Amino acid sequence: MIVAGNWKMFKGPHEARAFAAAVRNLPSRAPGVEVVVCTPAVSITAAVQGLGADSGVRVYGQNVHWELEGAYTGEISAPMLLEAGATGTLVGHSERRQLFGETDETVRLRAESALEQGLRVIACVGETEAEREAGRTEAVLEGQVAVLPRHERLVIAYEPVWAIGTGKTATAETAQEAHAFVKSLHPTAVLYGGSVKPDNAGTLLAQPDVDGALVGGASLEVTSFEAICLAGAQAVAA
Ligand code: 13P
């Protein structure tokens, strides 16, 4: 069970350090849950420092370039993430795909480089509302999943685009169905993302093929992030 907070473009180093210090003991209170925070790149080192040496909370980046260095203004490489203290990264988040021209091919390149350099990877997939309404959900997921490398350090996050930041959540049944489909294509853990909140986390995480959560808005407050991690621990224990 993985509960990962995706902070998106929130929390500079100062806030990141304070948040990290507040959640450093969370893994001991949420047995069976791998707790992850995906911070802005500039905040990785501060988050690692706030957690201290013995915290089980992992710090990830939100994206990674496929080259190790070079003339790629604005990009960050896997060795740089590692040096900053991250142990993993997101790739292919729908905001990257929709707003910054990310394609299945660039997602593949980013995932491969991250894995080669020793990072863990959460690779995001998911259909838009128009694609779901057109009956294309499975075709879209198939295309997005097909390019992802099979690797023990890669997990997938299913994030229906229509549920991200909208307050709309997939029903537990819809999530379960999509997760089972993704796993039939690529056998790995599959996290659910899209308006996961303390009040729906328990039901979603109780689904047999929902192996964790990728949390946006509700990961920005210590209390709501903790509540979701504790719901994860309950699902593990059940
Ligand atoms: P919200 O939880 O804010 O809907 O964001 C989901 C998400 O995009 C996590 O990566």
Coordinates of C-alpha atoms and ligand atoms in Angstrom, one line a residue:
M1 CA 0.0 0.0 0.0
I2 CA 1.5 3.3 -1.1
V3 CA 0.0 6.7 -0.2
A4 CA 1.8 9.4 -2.2
G5 CA 1.1 13.1 -1.9
N6 CA 1.6 15.1 -5.1
W7 CA 2.1 18.7 -4.0
K8 CA 2.1 20.0 -7.6
M9 CA 3.3 23.6 -7.6
F10 CA 2.8 24.2 -3.9
K11 CA 5.2 24.5 -1.0
G12 CA 8.7 26.0 -1.4
P13 CA 11.6 24.8 0.8
H14 CA 10.4 26.6 3.9
E15 CA 6.9 25.0 4.0
A16 CA 8.3 21.7 2.7
R17 CA 10.7 21.4 5.7
A18 CA 7.9 22.2 8.2
F19 CA 5.5 19.7 6.6
A20 CA 8.1 17.0 6.5
A21 CA 9.0 17.5 10.2
A22 CA 5.3 17.2 11.0
V23 CA 4.9 13.8 9.2
R24 CA 8.3 12.3 9.9
N25 CA 6.8 9.7 12.3
L26 CA 3.8 8.9 10.2
P27 CA 5.1 5.5 8.8
S28 CA 5.2 4.1 12.4
R29 CA 1.6 5.1 12.9
A30 CA 0.5 3.7 9.5
P31 CA 1.9 0.2 9.4
G32 CA 2.0 -1.4 5.9
V33 CA 1.8 2.0 4.2
E34 CA 4.7 3.4 2.2
V35 CA 4.4 7.1 2.6
V36 CA 5.7 9.3 -0.2
V37 CA 5.7 13.1 -0.8
C38 CA 6.3 14.3 -4.4
T39 CA 7.6 17.8 -3.8
P40 CA 8.6 20.6 -6.2
A41 CA 12.2 20.0 -7.2
V42 CA 13.5 23.1 -5.3
S43 CA 11.9 21.7 -2.1
I44 CA 13.3 18.1 -2.2
T45 CA 16.4 18.8 -0.1
A46 CA 14.4 20.8 2.5
A47 CA 11.8 18.0 2.8
V48 CA 14.6 15.4 3.2
Q49 CA 16.2 17.5 5.9
G50 CA 12.8 18.0 7.7
L51 CA 12.2 14.3 7.8
G52 CA 15.6 13.6 9.4
A53 CA 17.6 10.4 9.1
D54 CA 15.3 7.8 10.4
S55 CA 11.9 8.6 8.9
G56 CA 10.4 6.1 6.5
V57 CA 8.8 8.8 4.4
R58 CA 10.1 8.9 0.9
V59 CA 10.6 12.1 -1.1
Y60 CA 10.1 12.0 -4.9
G61 CA 10.3 14.5 -7.7
Q62 CA 7.4 15.3 -10.0
N63 CA 9.2 14.8 -13.3
V64 CA 12.6 13.8 -14.7
H65 CA 14.4 14.2 -18.0
W66 CA 15.7 11.2 -19.9
E67 CA 19.2 12.6 -20.5
L68 CA 21.7 12.7 -17.6
E69 CA 22.8 16.3 -18.4
G70 CA 22.8 18.7 -21.3
A71 CA 21.3 21.7 -22.9
Y72 CA 17.7 21.2 -21.7
T73 CA 16.6 24.4 -20.1
G74 CA 14.1 23.9 -17.3
E75 CA 14.6 20.2 -17.0
I76 CA 16.0 18.1 -14.2
S77 CA 17.8 14.7 -14.6
A78 CA 17.7 11.6 -12.5
P79 CA 21.2 12.0 -11.0
M80 CA 20.2 15.5 -9.9
L81 CA 17.0 14.2 -8.2
L82 CA 19.1 11.6 -6.4
E83 CA 21.7 14.1 -5.4
A84 CA 19.0 16.4 -4.0
G85 CA 17.8 13.4 -1.9
A86 CA 14.8 12.1 -3.8
T87 CA 14.4 8.3 -4.2
G88 CA 11.8 8.3 -6.9
T89 CA 9.7 10.4 -9.3
L90 CA 6.4 10.8 -10.9
V91 CA 6.2 10.6 -14.7
G92 CA 3.4 11.3 -17.1
H93 CA 1.1 13.2 -14.8
S94 CA -2.0 14.3 -16.8
E95 CA -1.1 18.0 -16.1
R96 CA 2.2 17.3 -17.9
R97 CA 0.4 15.6 -20.7
Q98 CA -2.3 18.2 -21.1
L99 CA -0.5 21.5 -20.3
F100 CA 3.1 20.7 -21.3
G101 CA 3.0 18.5 -24.3
E102 CA 4.0 15.3 -22.7
T103 CA 3.5 12.2 -24.9
D104 CA 3.5 8.5 -24.3
E105 CA 6.9 8.4 -25.9
T106 CA 8.4 11.1 -23.6
V107 CA 6.8 9.4 -20.6
R108 CA 8.5 6.1 -21.7
L109 CA 11.9 7.9 -22.0
R110 CA 11.6 9.6 -18.7
A111 CA 10.5 6.3 -16.9
E112 CA 13.3 4.3 -18.5
S113 CA 16.0 6.8 -17.5
A114 CA 14.7 7.1 -13.9
L115 CA 14.7 3.3 -13.5
E116 CA 18.2 3.0 -15.0
Q117 CA 19.5 5.5 -12.5
G118 CA 18.0 3.7 -9.6
L119 CA 14.9 5.8 -8.9
R120 CA 11.4 4.5 -8.1
V121 CA 8.7 5.6 -10.6
I122 CA 5.0 6.3 -10.3
A123 CA 3.8 6.5 -13.9
C124 CA 0.4 8.2 -14.3
V125 CA -2.3 7.1 -16.8
G126 CA -5.9 8.1 -17.2
E127 CA -8.7 9.1 -19.6
T128 CA -10.3 12.4 -20.1
E129 CA -14.1 12.9 -19.6
A130 CA -14.6 13.1 -23.4
E131 CA -12.6 9.9 -23.9
R132 CA -14.7 8.1 -21.3
E133 CA -18.0 9.4 -22.8
A134 CA -16.9 8.2 -26.2
G135 CA -16.3 4.7 -24.8
R136 CA -12.6 5.0 -25.3
T137 CA -11.3 4.5 -21.7
E138 CA -9.8 1.1 -22.3
A139 CA -8.2 2.0 -25.6
V140 CA -6.6 5.1 -24.0
L141 CA -5.3 3.2 -21.0
E142 CA -4.0 0.5 -23.3
G143 CA -1.9 3.0 -25.3
Q144 CA -0.6 4.8 -22.2
V145 CA 0.3 1.6 -20.4
A146 CA 1.8 -0.2 -23.4
V147 CA 4.9 2.1 -23.4
L148 CA 5.7 1.7 -19.7
P149 CA 8.7 -0.5 -18.8
R150 CA 8.1 -3.5 -16.7
H151 CA 10.2 -3.1 -13.6
E152 CA 10.0 -3.9 -9.9
R153 CA 10.5 -0.2 -9.1
L154 CA 7.7 1.0 -11.3
V155 CA 4.1 1.3 -10.2
I156 CA 1.2 2.9 -12.1
A157 CA -1.2 5.6 -10.9
Y158 CA -4.7 5.5 -12.5
E159 CA -5.9 9.1 -12.5
P160 CA -9.1 9.7 -14.5
V161 CA -8.5 13.3 -15.7
W162 CA -12.2 14.2 -15.0
A163 CA -11.6 13.5 -11.3
I164 CA -8.5 15.5 -10.8
G165 CA -9.0 18.7 -8.8
T166 CA -12.7 18.6 -9.6
G167 CA -14.1 17.1 -6.4
K168 CA -15.5 14.4 -8.6
T169 CA -14.2 11.0 -7.6
A170 CA -14.5 7.8 -9.5
T171 CA -16.9 5.5 -7.6
A172 CA -15.1 2.6 -6.0
E173 CA -16.6 0.3 -8.7
T174 CA -15.3 2.5 -11.5
A175 CA -11.9 2.7 -9.9
Q176 CA -11.8 -1.1 -9.3
E177 CA -12.8 -1.8 -12.9
A178 CA -10.1 0.4 -14.3
H179 CA -7.5 -0.9 -12.0
A180 CA -8.3 -4.5 -12.8
F181 CA -8.0 -3.6 -16.5
V182 CA -4.6 -1.8 -16.1
K183 CA -3.3 -4.8 -14.1
S184 CA -4.4 -7.1 -16.9
L185 CA -2.1 -5.1 -19.2
H186 CA 0.8 -4.6 -16.8
P187 CA 1.1 -6.6 -13.5
T188 CA 2.2 -4.0 -10.9
A189 CA 0.7 -2.1 -8.0
V190 CA -1.9 0.5 -9.2
L191 CA -2.6 3.6 -7.1
Y192 CA -5.8 5.6 -7.6
G193 CA -5.7 9.4 -8.0
G194 CA -8.4 12.0 -8.4
S195 CA -10.0 13.9 -5.5
V196 CA -9.0 11.3 -2.9
K197 CA -10.0 12.8 0.5
P198 CA -10.1 11.5 4.1
D199 CA -13.9 10.7 3.7
N200 CA -13.6 8.6 0.5
A201 CA -10.1 7.1 1.0
G202 CA -11.3 4.1 3.1
T203 CA -13.8 2.9 0.5
L204 CA -11.4 3.4 -2.5
L205 CA -8.5 1.7 -0.7
A206 CA -10.7 -1.3 0.3
Q207 CA -11.1 -2.3 -3.4
P208 CA -9.0 -5.4 -4.2
D209 CA -7.1 -3.8 -7.0
V210 CA -6.6 -0.4 -5.5
D211 CA -3.1 -0.6 -4.1
G212 CA -2.7 2.9 -2.9
A213 CA -3.5 6.5 -3.5
L214 CA -1.9 9.5 -5.3
V215 CA -3.3 12.5 -3.5
G216 CA -3.3 16.1 -4.8
G217 CA -5.2 18.8 -2.8
A218 CA -5.7 16.7 0.3
S219 CA -1.9 16.0 0.6
L220 CA -1.2 19.7 1.3
E221 CA -2.5 19.7 4.9
V222 CA -0.9 17.5 7.4
T223 CA -4.2 16.5 9.0
S224 CA -5.9 15.3 5.8
F225 CA -2.7 13.6 4.5
E226 CA -2.3 11.8 7.8
A227 CA -6.0 10.7 7.7
I228 CA -5.6 9.2 4.2
C229 CA -2.4 7.3 5.3
L230 CA -4.2 6.0 8.3
A231 CA -7.1 4.8 6.1
G232 CA -4.5 3.0 4.0
A233 CA -3.2 1.2 7.1
Q234 CA -6.7 0.2 8.0
A235 CA -7.2 -1.2 4.5
V236 CA -4.0 -3.2 4.9
A237 CA -5.1 -4.6 8.3
A238 CA -8.6 -5.5 7.1
Ligands
13P1 P1 -6.5 15.9 -6.5 O1 -6.4 14.9 -5.4 O2 -6.4 17.4 -6.1 O3 -7.8 15.7 -7.4 O4 -5.3 15.7 -7.5 C1 -5.1 14.4 -8.0 C2 -3.8 14.3 -8.6 O5 -3.6 14.9 -9.7 C3 -2.7 13.7 -7.9 O6 -1.6 13.5 -8.8

